[in-house]
PDB file of C-alpha atoms in Angstrom:
ATOM      1  CA  MET L 211      24.811   8.646   1.664  1.00 58.00           C
ATOM      2  CA  CYS L 212      26.056   5.937  -0.697  1.00 68.00           C
ATOM      3  CA  CYS L 213      23.358   3.444  -1.701  1.00 82.00           C
ATOM      4  CA  VAL L 214      24.492  -0.129  -2.345  1.00 93.00           C
ATOM      5  CA  ILE L 215      22.151  -2.875  -3.515  1.00 95.00           C
ATOM      6  CA  ASN L 216      23.273  -6.325  -2.414  1.00 97.00           C
ATOM      7  CA  ARG L 217      22.406  -8.614  -5.345  1.00 96.00           C
ATOM      8  CA  GLU L 218      23.165 -11.741  -3.334  1.00 97.00           C
ATOM      9  CA  ARG L 219      20.588 -10.732  -0.729  1.00 98.00           C
ATOM     10  CA  VAL L 220      18.169  -9.700  -3.472  1.00 98.00           C
ATOM     11  CA  LYS L 221      18.383 -13.229  -4.866  1.00 98.00           C
ATOM     12  CA  VAL L 222      17.819 -14.806  -1.446  1.00 98.00           C
ATOM     13  CA  ILE L 223      14.772 -12.649  -0.674  1.00 98.00           C
ATOM     14  CA  GLY L 224      13.338 -13.060  -4.176  1.00 97.00           C
ATOM     15  CA  GLU L 225      13.565 -16.838  -4.051  1.00 97.00           C
ATOM     16  CA  LEU L 226      12.157 -16.941  -0.514  1.00 97.00           C
ATOM     17  CA  LEU L 227       9.120 -14.824  -1.400  1.00 97.00           C
ATOM     18  CA  SER L 228       8.562 -17.078  -4.409  1.00 97.00           C
ATOM     19  CA  GLU L 229       8.109 -19.993  -2.007  1.00 97.00           C
ATOM     20  CA  LEU L 230       4.964 -18.307  -0.669  1.00 96.00           C
ATOM     21  CA  GLY L 231       3.245 -18.739  -4.011  1.00 95.00           C
ATOM     22  CA  PHE L 232       0.495 -16.473  -5.278  1.00 93.00           C
ATOM     23  CA  GLU L 233      -1.985 -17.433  -2.547  1.00 93.00           C
ATOM     24  CA  GLY L 234       0.552 -16.907   0.232  1.00 95.00           C
ATOM     25  CA  ILE L 235       1.510 -13.463  -1.016  1.00 94.00           C
ATOM     26  CA  VAL L 236      -2.115 -12.355  -1.420  1.00 93.00           C
ATOM     27  CA  LYS L 237      -2.870 -13.287   2.201  1.00 95.00           C
ATOM     28  CA  PHE L 238      -0.992 -10.181   3.275  1.00 96.00           C
ATOM     29  CA  ASP L 239      -3.350  -7.908   1.330  1.00 95.00           C
ATOM     30  CA  LEU L 240      -6.240  -9.185   3.424  1.00 95.00           C
ATOM     31  CA  LYS L 241      -4.492  -7.825   6.525  1.00 95.00           C
ATOM     32  CA  GLU L 242      -3.932  -4.326   5.164  1.00 94.00           C
ATOM     33  CA  PRO L 243      -5.844  -1.693   7.196  1.00 94.00           C
ATOM     34  CA  GLU L 244      -7.513  -0.327   4.062  1.00 96.00           C
ATOM     35  CA  TYR L 245      -8.892  -3.787   3.200  1.00 97.00           C
ATOM     36  CA  LYS L 246     -11.169  -3.774   6.240  1.00 96.00           C
ATOM     37  CA  ALA L 247     -12.330  -0.227   5.457  1.00 97.00           C
ATOM     38  CA  PHE L 248     -13.324  -0.974   1.866  1.00 98.00           C
ATOM     39  CA  LYS L 249     -14.915  -4.265   2.892  1.00 98.00           C
ATOM     40  CA  THR L 250     -17.154  -2.337   5.278  1.00 98.00           C
ATOM     41  CA  LEU L 251     -18.357  -0.058   2.466  1.00 98.00           C
ATOM     42  CA  TYR L 252     -18.836  -2.964   0.070  1.00 98.00           C
ATOM     43  CA  ASP L 253     -20.772  -5.031   2.617  1.00 98.00           C
ATOM     44  CA  ALA L 254     -23.017  -1.987   3.161  1.00 97.00           C
ATOM     45  CA  GLY L 255     -23.989  -2.219  -0.502  1.00 97.00           C
ATOM     46  CA  GLU L 256     -22.107   0.781  -1.864  1.00 98.00           C
ATOM     47  CA  ASP L 257     -21.419   1.033  -5.582  1.00 98.00           C
ATOM     48  CA  PRO L 258     -17.862  -0.129  -6.456  1.00 98.00           C
ATOM     49  CA  LYS L 259     -17.168   3.051  -8.417  1.00 98.00           C
ATOM     50  CA  TYR L 260     -17.737   5.206  -5.340  1.00 98.00           C
ATOM     51  CA  ILE L 261     -15.615   2.900  -3.189  1.00 98.00           C
ATOM     52  CA  ALA L 262     -12.851   3.103  -5.792  1.00 98.00           C
ATOM     53  CA  LEU L 263     -12.957   6.912  -5.921  1.00 98.00           C
ATOM     54  CA  ILE L 264     -12.874   7.192  -2.130  1.00 98.00           C
ATOM     55  CA  ALA L 265      -9.942   4.752  -2.055  1.00 98.00           C
ATOM     56  CA  ILE L 266      -7.963   6.844  -4.533  1.00 98.00           C
ATOM     57  CA  MET L 267      -8.707  10.162  -2.850  1.00 98.00           C
ATOM     58  CA  ALA L 268      -7.830   8.861   0.618  1.00 98.00           C
ATOM     59  CA  GLY L 269      -4.696   7.222  -0.760  1.00 97.00           C
ATOM     60  CA  THR L 270      -3.395  10.578  -1.993  1.00 97.00           C
ATOM     61  CA  VAL L 271      -3.391  11.982   1.556  1.00 97.00           C
ATOM     62  CA  ASP L 272      -2.133   8.882   3.390  1.00 95.00           C
ATOM     63  CA  TYR L 273       1.101  10.448   4.645  1.00 93.00           C
ATOM     64  CA  GLN L 274       2.385  12.360   7.676  1.00 92.00           C
ATOM     65  CA  LEU L 275      -0.339  10.786   9.785  1.00 91.00           C
ATOM     66  CA  ALA L 276      -1.009  11.781  13.376  1.00 90.00           C
ATOM     67  CA  LYS L 277      -1.071   9.331  16.287  1.00 90.00           C
ATOM     68  CA  GLY L 278      -2.664   6.035  15.340  1.00 90.00           C
ATOM     69  CA  GLY L 279      -1.032   5.688  11.938  1.00 92.00           C
ATOM     70  CA  ALA L 280      -2.555   3.800   9.030  1.00 93.00           C
ATOM     71  CA  GLU L 281      -4.903   1.738  11.179  1.00 94.00           C
ATOM     72  CA  ARG L 282      -6.487   4.861  12.659  1.00 97.00           C
ATOM     73  CA  PHE L 283      -6.458   6.599   9.271  1.00 97.00           C
ATOM     74  CA  TRP L 284      -8.613   3.983   7.537  1.00 98.00           C
ATOM     75  CA  LYS L 285     -10.820   3.401  10.561  1.00 97.00           C
ATOM     76  CA  THR L 286     -11.530   7.137  10.658  1.00 98.00           C
ATOM     77  CA  LEU L 287     -12.470   7.080   6.983  1.00 98.00           C
ATOM     78  CA  VAL L 288     -15.132   4.488   7.776  1.00 98.00           C
ATOM     79  CA  GLU L 289     -16.381   6.649  10.632  1.00 97.00           C
ATOM     80  CA  SER L 290     -16.776   9.595   8.244  1.00 97.00           C
ATOM     81  CA  TYR L 291     -18.631   7.338   5.819  1.00 98.00           C
ATOM     82  CA  GLU L 292     -20.981   6.103   8.533  1.00 96.00           C
ATOM     83  CA  LYS L 293     -21.668   9.689   9.569  1.00 95.00           C
ATOM     84  CA  ILE L 294     -22.711  10.677   6.037  1.00 90.00           C
ATOM     85  CA  GLY L 295     -24.528   7.453   5.191  1.00 86.00           C
ATOM     86  CA  LYS L 296     -25.515   6.005   1.816  1.00 92.00           C
ATOM     87  CA  ILE L 297     -23.477   7.196  -1.178  1.00 97.00           C
ATOM     88  CA  ASP L 298     -25.764   8.169  -4.045  1.00 96.00           C
ATOM     89  CA  ASN L 299     -23.716  10.758  -5.916  1.00 97.00           C
ATOM     90  CA  LEU L 300     -20.475  12.727  -6.105  1.00 98.00           C
ATOM     91  CA  ASP L 301     -21.665  15.202  -3.477  1.00 97.00           C
ATOM     92  CA  ASP L 302     -21.886  12.362  -0.966  1.00 97.00           C
ATOM     93  CA  VAL L 303     -18.278  11.436  -1.732  1.00 98.00           C
ATOM     94  CA  ARG L 304     -17.293  15.092  -1.305  1.00 98.00           C
ATOM     95  CA  ASN L 305     -19.027  15.238   2.091  1.00 97.00           C
ATOM     96  CA  ILE L 306     -17.314  12.073   3.303  1.00 98.00           C
ATOM     97  CA  ILE L 307     -13.880  13.278   2.253  1.00 98.00           C
ATOM     98  CA  SER L 308     -14.523  16.747   3.721  1.00 97.00           C
ATOM     99  CA  ASP L 309     -15.496  15.283   7.087  1.00 97.00           C
ATOM    100  CA  PHE L 310     -12.525  12.918   6.947  1.00 98.00           C
ATOM    101  CA  MET L 311     -10.065  15.744   6.298  1.00 97.00           C
ATOM    102  CA  ASP L 312     -11.206  17.534   9.460  1.00 97.00           C
ATOM    103  CA  LYS L 313     -10.365  14.573  11.697  1.00 97.00           C
ATOM    104  CA  PRO L 314      -7.332  14.623  14.052  1.00 96.00           C
ATOM    105  CA  ILE L 315      -5.584  11.820  12.126  1.00 96.00           C
ATOM    106  CA  ASN L 316      -5.145  14.288   9.239  1.00 96.00           C
ATOM    107  CA  LYS L 317      -4.059  17.316  11.266  1.00 95.00           C
ATOM    108  CA  ARG L 318      -0.462  17.269  10.005  1.00 94.00           C
ATOM    109  CA  LEU L 319      -0.042  19.280   6.796  1.00 96.00           C
ATOM    110  CA  ASN L 320      -3.824  19.588   6.791  1.00 96.00           C
ATOM    111  CA  ASN L 321      -4.006  22.595   4.469  1.00 96.00           C
ATOM    112  CA  ILE L 322      -1.826  20.857   1.888  1.00 96.00           C
ATOM    113  CA  LYS L 323      -3.918  17.709   2.083  1.00 97.00           C
ATOM    114  CA  LYS L 324      -7.156  19.656   1.744  1.00 98.00           C
ATOM    115  CA  ARG L 325      -5.813  21.474  -1.310  1.00 97.00           C
ATOM    116  CA  ARG L 326      -4.935  18.129  -2.841  1.00 97.00           C
ATOM    117  CA  VAL L 327      -8.389  16.569  -2.488  1.00 97.00           C
ATOM    118  CA  ASN L 328     -10.098  19.824  -3.441  1.00 98.00           C
ATOM    119  CA  THR L 329      -8.044  19.854  -6.629  1.00 98.00           C
ATOM    120  CA  LEU L 330      -9.348  16.399  -7.497  1.00 98.00           C
ATOM    121  CA  PHE L 331     -12.911  17.669  -7.174  1.00 98.00           C
ATOM    122  CA  ARG L 332     -12.484  21.084  -8.817  1.00 98.00           C
ATOM    123  CA  SER L 333     -10.406  19.807 -11.718  1.00 98.00           C
ATOM    124  CA  GLY L 334     -13.089  17.363 -12.745  1.00 98.00           C
ATOM    125  CA  PHE L 335     -10.948  14.293 -11.976  1.00 98.00           C
ATOM    126  CA  ALA L 336     -13.512  12.831  -9.579  1.00 98.00           C
ATOM    127  CA  GLU L 337     -16.397  13.254 -12.004  1.00 98.00           C
ATOM    128  CA  TRP L 338     -14.283  11.938 -14.900  1.00 98.00           C
ATOM    129  CA  PHE L 339     -13.335   8.857 -12.886  1.00 98.00           C
ATOM    130  CA  LEU L 340     -16.943   8.014 -12.049  1.00 98.00           C
ATOM    131  CA  ASN L 341     -18.137   8.605 -15.602  1.00 98.00           C
ATOM    132  CA  ASN L 342     -15.408   6.400 -17.071  1.00 98.00           C
ATOM    133  CA  TYR L 343     -15.197   3.781 -14.332  1.00 98.00           C
ATOM    134  CA  ASN L 344     -16.103   0.789 -16.496  1.00 97.00           C
ATOM    135  CA  GLU L 345     -13.377   1.686 -18.985  1.00 98.00           C
ATOM    136  CA  LEU L 346     -10.785   2.537 -16.341  1.00 98.00           C
ATOM    137  CA  ILE L 347     -11.024  -0.793 -14.534  1.00 98.00           C
ATOM    138  CA  ASN L 348      -9.737  -2.342 -17.753  1.00 97.00           C
ATOM    139  CA  GLU L 349      -7.049   0.313 -18.292  1.00 97.00           C
ATOM    140  CA  PRO L 350      -6.166   1.537 -14.780  1.00 98.00           C
ATOM    141  CA  ILE L 351      -2.927   3.149 -15.948  1.00 97.00           C
ATOM    142  CA  LYS L 352      -5.079   5.903 -17.492  1.00 98.00           C
ATOM    143  CA  ALA L 353      -6.411   6.844 -14.065  1.00 98.00           C
ATOM    144  CA  TRP L 354      -2.933   6.621 -12.547  1.00 98.00           C
ATOM    145  CA  SER L 355      -1.529   8.932 -15.213  1.00 98.00           C
ATOM    146  CA  LYS L 356      -4.380  11.447 -14.984  1.00 98.00           C
ATOM    147  CA  LEU L 357      -4.211  11.474 -11.188  1.00 98.00           C
ATOM    148  CA  ALA L 358      -0.516  12.373 -11.223  1.00 98.00           C
ATOM    149  CA  TYR L 359      -1.041  14.968 -13.955  1.00 98.00           C
ATOM    150  CA  THR L 360      -3.925  16.571 -12.076  1.00 98.00           C
ATOM    151  CA  LEU L 361      -1.865  16.849  -8.901  1.00 98.00           C
ATOM    152  CA  ASN L 362       1.232  17.954 -10.836  1.00 97.00           C
ATOM    153  CA  THR L 363       3.471  15.187  -9.525  1.00 96.00           C
ATOM    154  CA  GLY L 364       5.216  12.061 -10.775  1.00 95.00           C
ATOM    155  CA  MET L 365       3.393   8.789 -11.245  1.00 96.00           C
ATOM    156  CA  GLU L 366       6.128   7.043  -9.246  1.00 93.00           C
ATOM    157  CA  ARG L 367       5.631   9.220  -6.152  1.00 93.00           C
ATOM    158  CA  LYS L 368       4.641   7.331  -3.025  1.00 92.00           C
ATOM    159  CA  THR L 369       1.137   8.733  -2.628  1.00 95.00           C
ATOM    160  CA  MET L 370       0.327   8.295  -6.314  1.00 97.00           C
ATOM    161  CA  VAL L 371       1.338   4.644  -6.203  1.00 96.00           C
ATOM    162  CA  PHE L 372      -0.376   4.116  -2.879  1.00 95.00           C
ATOM    163  CA  ALA L 373      -3.598   5.602  -4.242  1.00 97.00           C
ATOM    164  CA  MET L 374      -3.417   2.956  -6.954  1.00 98.00           C
ATOM    165  CA  LYS L 375      -2.755   0.234  -4.412  1.00 97.00           C
ATOM    166  CA  ALA L 376      -5.773   1.359  -2.378  1.00 97.00           C
ATOM    167  CA  TRP L 377      -7.904   1.188  -5.519  1.00 98.00           C
ATOM    168  CA  ASP L 378      -6.409  -2.206  -6.370  1.00 97.00           C
ATOM    169  CA  ILE L 379      -7.461  -3.623  -2.990  1.00 97.00           C
ATOM    170  CA  ALA L 380     -10.907  -2.069  -3.305  1.00 98.00           C
ATOM    171  CA  HIS L 381     -11.205  -3.676  -6.737  1.00 97.00           C
ATOM    172  CA  LEU L 382     -10.257  -7.056  -5.266  1.00 96.00           C
ATOM    173  CA  ILE L 383     -13.074  -6.734  -2.740  1.00 97.00           C
ATOM    174  CA  CYS L 384     -15.668  -5.530  -5.251  1.00 97.00           C
ATOM    175  CA  HIS L 385     -14.747  -7.629  -8.285  1.00 96.00           C
ATOM    176  CA  GLY L 386     -12.760 -10.586  -6.975  1.00 93.00           C
ATOM    177  CA  ASP L 387      -9.478  -9.871  -8.756  1.00 93.00           C
ATOM    178  CA  TYR L 388      -6.756  -7.253  -9.144  1.00 95.00           C
ATOM    179  CA  LEU L 389      -6.511  -4.435 -11.636  1.00 96.00           C
ATOM    180  CA  ASP L 390      -4.259  -4.901 -14.645  1.00 94.00           C
ATOM    181  CA  PHE L 391      -1.432  -2.592 -13.664  1.00 95.00           C
ATOM    182  CA  PRO L 392       1.925  -3.085 -15.382  1.00 91.00           C
ATOM    183  CA  TRP L 393       4.183  -5.360 -13.359  1.00 87.00           C
ATOM    184  CA  THR L 394       6.748  -2.541 -13.270  1.00 86.00           C
ATOM    185  CA  ILE L 395       4.589  -0.308 -11.065  1.00 93.00           C
ATOM    186  CA  PRO L 396       6.972   0.746  -8.259  1.00 94.00           C
ATOM    187  CA  ILE L 397       6.701  -0.075  -4.587  1.00 93.00           C
ATOM    188  CA  PRO L 398       5.480   2.916  -2.523  1.00 91.00           C
ATOM    189  CA  VAL L 399       8.524   3.745  -0.407  1.00 92.00           C
ATOM    190  CA  ASP L 400       7.886   4.856   3.166  1.00 92.00           C
ATOM    191  CA  TYR L 401       9.474   4.500   6.606  1.00 93.00           C
ATOM    192  CA  HIS L 402       8.474   0.854   7.097  1.00 94.00           C
ATOM    193  CA  VAL L 403       9.506  -0.192   3.587  1.00 96.00           C
ATOM    194  CA  LYS L 404      12.902   1.441   4.036  1.00 96.00           C
ATOM    195  CA  ASN L 405      13.447  -0.290   7.371  1.00 96.00           C
ATOM    196  CA  ILE L 406      12.673  -3.804   6.157  1.00 97.00           C
ATOM    197  CA  SER L 407      14.797  -3.160   3.053  1.00 97.00           C
ATOM    198  CA  ILE L 408      17.796  -2.427   5.265  1.00 97.00           C
ATOM    199  CA  SER L 409      16.980  -5.164   7.788  1.00 97.00           C
ATOM    200  CA  SER L 410      16.732  -7.796   5.047  1.00 98.00           C
ATOM    201  CA  GLY L 411      20.095  -6.738   3.648  1.00 97.00           C
ATOM    202  CA  ILE L 412      18.973  -6.007   0.087  1.00 97.00           C
ATOM    203  CA  ILE L 413      20.255  -2.425   0.350  1.00 97.00           C
ATOM    204  CA  SER L 414      22.391  -0.262   2.594  1.00 94.00           C
ATOM    205  CA  PRO L 415      20.832   2.781   4.328  1.00 91.00           C
ATOM    206  CA  CYS L 416      20.043   5.416   1.726  1.00 89.00           C
ATOM    207  CA  ASP L 417      18.677   8.970   1.691  1.00 89.00           C
ATOM    208  CA  GLN L 418      16.949   8.603  -1.682  1.00 91.00           C
ATOM    209  CA  ASP L 419      13.837   6.607  -2.551  1.00 92.00           C
ATOM    210  CA  ASP L 420      14.789   5.415  -6.030  1.00 93.00           C
ATOM    211  CA  PRO L 421      17.415   2.875  -4.900  1.00 95.00           C
ATOM    212  CA  TYR L 422      14.815   1.224  -2.655  1.00 96.00           C
ATOM    213  CA  ARG L 423      12.431   1.022  -5.605  1.00 94.00           C
ATOM    214  CA  THR L 424      15.188  -0.493  -7.721  1.00 95.00           C
ATOM    215  CA  ALA L 425      16.125  -3.071  -5.087  1.00 97.00           C
ATOM    216  CA  TRP L 426      12.546  -4.298  -4.702  1.00 97.00           C
ATOM    217  CA  HIS L 427      12.077  -4.254  -8.451  1.00 96.00           C
ATOM    218  CA  GLU L 428      14.989  -6.694  -8.693  1.00 97.00           C
ATOM    219  CA  VAL L 429      13.515  -8.853  -5.936  1.00 97.00           C
ATOM    220  CA  PHE L 430      10.172  -8.866  -7.696  1.00 95.00           C
ATOM    221  CA  ARG L 431      11.693  -9.807 -11.028  1.00 95.00           C
ATOM    222  CA  ILE L 432      12.774 -13.089  -9.420  1.00 96.00           C
ATOM    223  CA  VAL L 433       9.319 -13.653  -7.873  1.00 96.00           C
ATOM    224  CA  ARG L 434       7.572 -12.876 -11.151  1.00 93.00           C
ATOM    225  CA  ASN L 435       9.725 -15.368 -13.046  1.00 93.00           C
ATOM    226  CA  LYS L 436       8.868 -18.132 -10.601  1.00 94.00           C
ATOM    227  CA  ILE L 437       5.145 -17.537 -10.027  1.00 92.00           C
ATOM    228  CA  ASP L 438       2.942 -17.982 -13.071  1.00 82.00           C
ATOM    229  CA  LYS L 439       0.299 -15.448 -12.047  1.00 85.00           C
ATOM    230  CA  HIS L 440      -0.268 -11.755 -12.700  1.00 85.00           C
ATOM    231  CA  LEU L 441       1.575 -10.099  -9.843  1.00 89.00           C
ATOM    232  CA  THR L 442       2.798  -6.558  -9.293  1.00 93.00           C
ATOM    233  CA  LEU L 443       5.022  -5.052  -6.622  1.00 93.00           C
ATOM    234  CA  LEU L 444       1.861  -3.784  -4.948  1.00 94.00           C
ATOM    235  CA  ARG L 445       1.360  -7.325  -3.677  1.00 93.00           C
ATOM    236  CA  ILE L 446       4.885  -7.592  -2.292  1.00 94.00           C
ATOM    237  CA  ASP L 447       4.427  -4.190  -0.671  1.00 95.00           C
ATOM    238  CA  SER L 448       1.827  -5.550   1.746  1.00 95.00           C
ATOM    239  CA  LEU L 449       4.252  -8.154   3.108  1.00 97.00           C
ATOM    240  CA  VAL L 450       7.120  -5.670   3.191  1.00 97.00           C
ATOM    241  CA  TRP L 451       5.132  -2.859   4.852  1.00 96.00           C
ATOM    242  CA  GLN L 452       3.577  -5.092   7.496  1.00 97.00           C
ATOM    243  CA  SER L 453       6.940  -6.642   8.350  1.00 98.00           C
ATOM    244  CA  GLY L 454       8.552  -3.219   8.572  1.00 97.00           C
ATOM    245  CA  LYS L 455       5.813  -2.016  10.885  1.00 95.00           C
ATOM    246  CA  ILE L 456       6.358  -4.969  13.217  1.00 97.00           C
ATOM    247  CA  ILE L 457      10.112  -4.438  13.606  1.00 97.00           C
ATOM    248  CA  SER L 458       9.516  -0.723  14.100  1.00 95.00           C
ATOM    249  CA  SER L 459       6.929  -1.294  16.837  1.00 94.00           C
ATOM    250  CA  SER L 460       9.455  -3.654  18.447  1.00 94.00           C
ATOM    251  CA  ASN L 461      12.006  -0.796  18.482  1.00 94.00           C
ATOM    252  CA  PHE L 462      14.252  -2.869  16.217  1.00 95.00           C
ATOM    253  CA  THR L 463      15.111  -5.134  19.151  1.00 95.00           C
ATOM    254  CA  SER L 464      16.261  -8.437  17.689  1.00 94.00           C
ATOM    255  CA  GLY L 465      14.581 -10.887  20.052  1.00 95.00           C
ATOM    256  CA  ILE L 466      11.252  -9.086  20.228  1.00 96.00           C
ATOM    257  CA  SER L 467      11.157  -8.357  16.485  1.00 97.00           C
ATOM    258  CA  ARG L 468      11.846 -11.947  15.555  1.00 97.00           C
ATOM    259  CA  GLN L 469       9.275 -13.243  18.040  1.00 97.00           C
ATOM    260  CA  GLN L 470       6.590 -10.838  16.832  1.00 98.00           C
ATOM    261  CA  LEU L 471       7.317 -11.524  13.165  1.00 98.00           C
ATOM    262  CA  TYR L 472       7.084 -15.275  13.666  1.00 98.00           C
ATOM    263  CA  LYS L 473       3.818 -14.930  15.575  1.00 98.00           C
ATOM    264  CA  TYR L 474       2.397 -12.708  12.840  1.00 98.00           C
ATOM    265  CA  PHE L 475       3.436 -14.905   9.919  1.00 98.00           C
ATOM    266  CA  SER L 476       2.326 -18.159  11.507  1.00 97.00           C
ATOM    267  CA  GLN L 477      -0.795 -17.111  13.417  1.00 97.00           C
ATOM    268  CA  GLU L 478      -2.178 -14.013  11.696  1.00 96.00           C
ATOM    269  CA  ILE L 479      -1.230 -14.774   8.097  1.00 97.00           C
ATOM    270  CA  GLY L 480      -1.389 -18.556   8.463  1.00 97.00           C
ATOM    271  CA  LEU L 481       1.927 -19.511   6.876  1.00 97.00           C
ATOM    272  CA  ASN L 482       3.478 -22.850   7.759  1.00 96.00           C
ATOM    273  CA  ASP L 483       6.169 -23.111  10.399  1.00 97.00           C
ATOM    274  CA  GLU L 484       9.071 -23.608   7.994  1.00 97.00           C
ATOM    275  CA  ILE L 485       8.359 -20.615   5.755  1.00 97.00           C
ATOM    276  CA  SER L 486       7.548 -18.429   8.775  1.00 98.00           C
ATOM    277  CA  LYS L 487      10.938 -19.158  10.296  1.00 98.00           C
ATOM    278  CA  LYS L 488      12.710 -18.551   6.988  1.00 98.00           C
ATOM    279  CA  LEU L 489      11.008 -15.183   6.575  1.00 98.00           C
ATOM    280  CA  VAL L 490      11.934 -14.164  10.114  1.00 98.00           C
ATOM    281  CA  ASN L 491      15.563 -15.141   9.648  1.00 98.00           C
ATOM    282  CA  GLU L 492      16.031 -13.482   6.263  1.00 98.00           C
ATOM    283  CA  LEU L 493      14.059 -10.298   6.927  1.00 98.00           C
ATOM    284  CA  THR L 494      16.042  -9.618  10.116  1.00 97.00           C
ATOM    285  CA  MET L 495      19.485 -10.577   8.764  1.00 96.00           C
ATOM    286  CA  ASN L 496      20.760  -6.978   9.113  1.00 95.00           C
ATOM    287  CA  LEU L 497      18.369  -5.734  11.782  1.00 96.00           C
ATOM    288  CA  TYR L 498      21.336  -4.547  13.834  1.00 93.00           C
ATOM    289  CA  LYS L 499      21.882  -1.741  11.330  1.00 91.00           C
ATOM    290  CA  LEU L 500      18.631  -0.145  12.481  1.00 92.00           C
ATOM    291  CA  GLN L 501      19.322  -0.319  16.183  1.00 79.00           C
ATOM    292  CA  ARG L 502      19.859   3.074  17.801  1.00 67.00           C
TER     293      ARG L 502
END
């Protein structure tokens, strides 16, 4: 399938997201399902390094989820944590992840997922991460690179990037700011990201992930040039993913999608009426292309 990036739409979306400002964009991170999970562990007094490791390990298996999706996935992780209790060492982390992997939310491709997390323990990655945590929070790309190398995959792959995003949000909770990832870190492309990409008109339907990454990279370049703060595409991803989830849950029906998006932006996120309406209009410009 031919992939065409619409630079005119890229410019429109980039300039619109810039209007949110840094604070407006960050508001979407606070609504991510993993944010609530990590906040629960942090409020319970757990050491940030253990929260970070759990975030990364869970992020690597956040795909092909059973019924309940991401919300159930991260809620279940908290349930496994509460079952095990206080985290004092690596064995406690191992027990939490082991219990988590046996839950129904992870039943799809379960053997593959278990091999992945077991590799992170057996290879020494988990121990290395904990031992070098204070260094890695200043050079997070080292952990990103080693994670991908350990799992024999590309750093740009969705789960590798999402593991870094999960850690980034955990770091925000524990330390009050984001990790210093390069601004070129790609957006983790999944079903919801693809849908909002098409609906917004920045790209035509495409079978490959790279064109979606490129399109959002171009959008973000505009945002980055207009907002004088350290931002990465991981921040934009929260807005994009949440919007994509809403239009999907609305079965891509124009009226319902637009109504639900407006309600979410204005009431849940707390954006003003004008910017909420603009986001609704621009993110659903080509919604008809997703209708079955």
